[in-house]
């Protein structure tokens, strides 16, 4: 099983996301609310977070648009 990966905006410092594994469990059991929140400081590009049930979710910061265009031009 591959790990969950979500992307956040280049300048975001906090996020709320859905844990896919919890969403699957909740759908089968009739529960709701598979979201979790976290914070990724601007000096970090990636981080690993745990949802409320302990599932690992990797968070990756998107490149700023100017950086993407510069990389494509080189």
PDB file of C-alpha atoms in Angstrom:
ATOM      1  CA  UNK A   1       0.000   0.000   0.000  1.00  0.00           C
ATOM      2  CA  UNK A   2       1.422   3.378  -0.962  1.00  0.00           C
ATOM      3  CA  UNK A   3       1.312   6.283   1.435  1.00  0.00           C
ATOM      4  CA  UNK A   4      -1.021   9.204   1.177  1.00  0.00           C
ATOM      5  CA  UNK A   5       0.369  12.411  -0.276  1.00  0.00           C
ATOM      6  CA  UNK A   6      -1.363  15.769  -0.355  1.00  0.00           C
ATOM      7  CA  UNK A   7      -0.186  19.057  -1.804  1.00  0.00           C
ATOM      8  CA  UNK A   8      -0.566  22.487  -0.297  1.00  0.00           C
ATOM      9  CA  UNK A   9      -0.067  25.936  -1.799  1.00  0.00           C
ATOM     10  CA  UNK A  10       3.456  27.329  -1.999  1.00  0.00           C
ATOM     11  CA  UNK A  11       2.837  29.974   0.673  1.00  0.00           C
ATOM     12  CA  UNK A  12       0.411  28.083   2.936  1.00  0.00           C
ATOM     13  CA  UNK A  13       1.472  27.491   6.519  1.00  0.00           C
ATOM     14  CA  UNK A  14      -1.594  25.624   7.776  1.00  0.00           C
ATOM     15  CA  UNK A  15      -3.960  23.186   6.142  1.00  0.00           C
ATOM     16  CA  UNK A  16      -6.957  20.963   6.668  1.00  0.00           C
ATOM     17  CA  UNK A  17      -7.025  17.740   4.660  1.00  0.00           C
ATOM     18  CA  UNK A  18      -8.979  14.517   4.316  1.00  0.00           C
ATOM     19  CA  UNK A  19      -7.341  11.248   5.295  1.00  0.00           C
ATOM     20  CA  UNK A  20      -8.298   8.876   2.479  1.00  0.00           C
ATOM     21  CA  UNK A  21      -7.935   5.791   4.661  1.00  0.00           C
ATOM     22  CA  UNK A  22     -10.243   7.251   7.306  1.00  0.00           C
ATOM     23  CA  UNK A  23     -12.723   8.277   4.608  1.00  0.00           C
ATOM     24  CA  UNK A  24     -12.881   4.661   3.398  1.00  0.00           C
ATOM     25  CA  UNK A  25     -13.387   3.366   6.938  1.00  0.00           C
ATOM     26  CA  UNK A  26     -15.997   6.018   7.699  1.00  0.00           C
ATOM     27  CA  UNK A  27     -17.962   5.252   4.537  1.00  0.00           C
ATOM     28  CA  UNK A  28     -18.191   1.569   5.511  1.00  0.00           C
ATOM     29  CA  UNK A  29     -19.085   2.257   9.142  1.00  0.00           C
ATOM     30  CA  UNK A  30     -21.360   5.272   8.643  1.00  0.00           C
ATOM     31  CA  UNK A  31     -19.080   7.773  10.359  1.00  0.00           C
ATOM     32  CA  UNK A  32     -18.073  11.169   9.041  1.00  0.00           C
ATOM     33  CA  UNK A  33     -15.334  13.723   9.631  1.00  0.00           C
ATOM     34  CA  UNK A  34     -12.113  12.149   8.276  1.00  0.00           C
ATOM     35  CA  UNK A  35     -10.337  15.527   8.254  1.00  0.00           C
ATOM     36  CA  UNK A  36      -7.251  16.588  10.156  1.00  0.00           C
ATOM     37  CA  UNK A  37      -5.341  19.840  10.400  1.00  0.00           C
ATOM     38  CA  UNK A  38      -1.657  20.635  10.462  1.00  0.00           C
ATOM     39  CA  UNK A  39       0.985  23.296  10.064  1.00  0.00           C
ATOM     40  CA  UNK A  40       4.008  23.287   7.759  1.00  0.00           C
ATOM     41  CA  UNK A  41       6.403  26.177   8.315  1.00  0.00           C
ATOM     42  CA  UNK A  42       7.495  28.096   5.214  1.00  0.00           C
ATOM     43  CA  UNK A  43      11.099  26.899   5.507  1.00  0.00           C
ATOM     44  CA  UNK A  44       9.954  23.276   5.014  1.00  0.00           C
ATOM     45  CA  UNK A  45       8.907  21.774   1.664  1.00  0.00           C
ATOM     46  CA  UNK A  46       7.613  18.453   2.993  1.00  0.00           C
ATOM     47  CA  UNK A  47       6.412  16.928   6.224  1.00  0.00           C
ATOM     48  CA  UNK A  48       4.800  13.756   7.536  1.00  0.00           C
ATOM     49  CA  UNK A  49       1.678  14.092   9.651  1.00  0.00           C
ATOM     50  CA  UNK A  50      -0.601  11.655  11.446  1.00  0.00           C
ATOM     51  CA  UNK A  51      -4.369  11.861  11.185  1.00  0.00           C
ATOM     52  CA  UNK A  52      -6.479  11.338  14.304  1.00  0.00           C
ATOM     53  CA  UNK A  53      -6.392   7.564  13.785  1.00  0.00           C
ATOM     54  CA  UNK A  54      -2.632   7.480  13.265  1.00  0.00           C
ATOM     55  CA  UNK A  55      -2.470   7.089   9.476  1.00  0.00           C
ATOM     56  CA  UNK A  56       0.612   8.730   7.958  1.00  0.00           C
ATOM     57  CA  UNK A  57       0.042  11.477   5.406  1.00  0.00           C
ATOM     58  CA  UNK A  58       2.906  13.159   3.558  1.00  0.00           C
ATOM     59  CA  UNK A  59       2.383  16.857   2.852  1.00  0.00           C
ATOM     60  CA  UNK A  60       4.283  18.482  -0.011  1.00  0.00           C
ATOM     61  CA  UNK A  61       4.471  22.173  -0.746  1.00  0.00           C
ATOM     62  CA  UNK A  62       3.830  23.225  -4.362  1.00  0.00           C
ATOM     63  CA  UNK A  63       6.563  25.229  -6.053  1.00  0.00           C
ATOM     64  CA  UNK A  64       5.817  28.926  -6.423  1.00  0.00           C
ATOM     65  CA  UNK A  65       4.721  29.627 -10.007  1.00  0.00           C
ATOM     66  CA  UNK A  66       7.737  31.837 -10.686  1.00  0.00           C
ATOM     67  CA  UNK A  67      10.072  28.981  -9.689  1.00  0.00           C
ATOM     68  CA  UNK A  68       8.279  26.518 -11.988  1.00  0.00           C
ATOM     69  CA  UNK A  69       8.575  28.910 -14.932  1.00  0.00           C
ATOM     70  CA  UNK A  70      12.278  29.563 -14.199  1.00  0.00           C
ATOM     71  CA  UNK A  71      13.033  25.826 -14.068  1.00  0.00           C
ATOM     72  CA  UNK A  72      11.255  25.251 -17.393  1.00  0.00           C
ATOM     73  CA  UNK A  73      13.196  28.084 -19.047  1.00  0.00           C
ATOM     74  CA  UNK A  74      16.626  26.714 -17.999  1.00  0.00           C
TER      75      UNK A  74
END
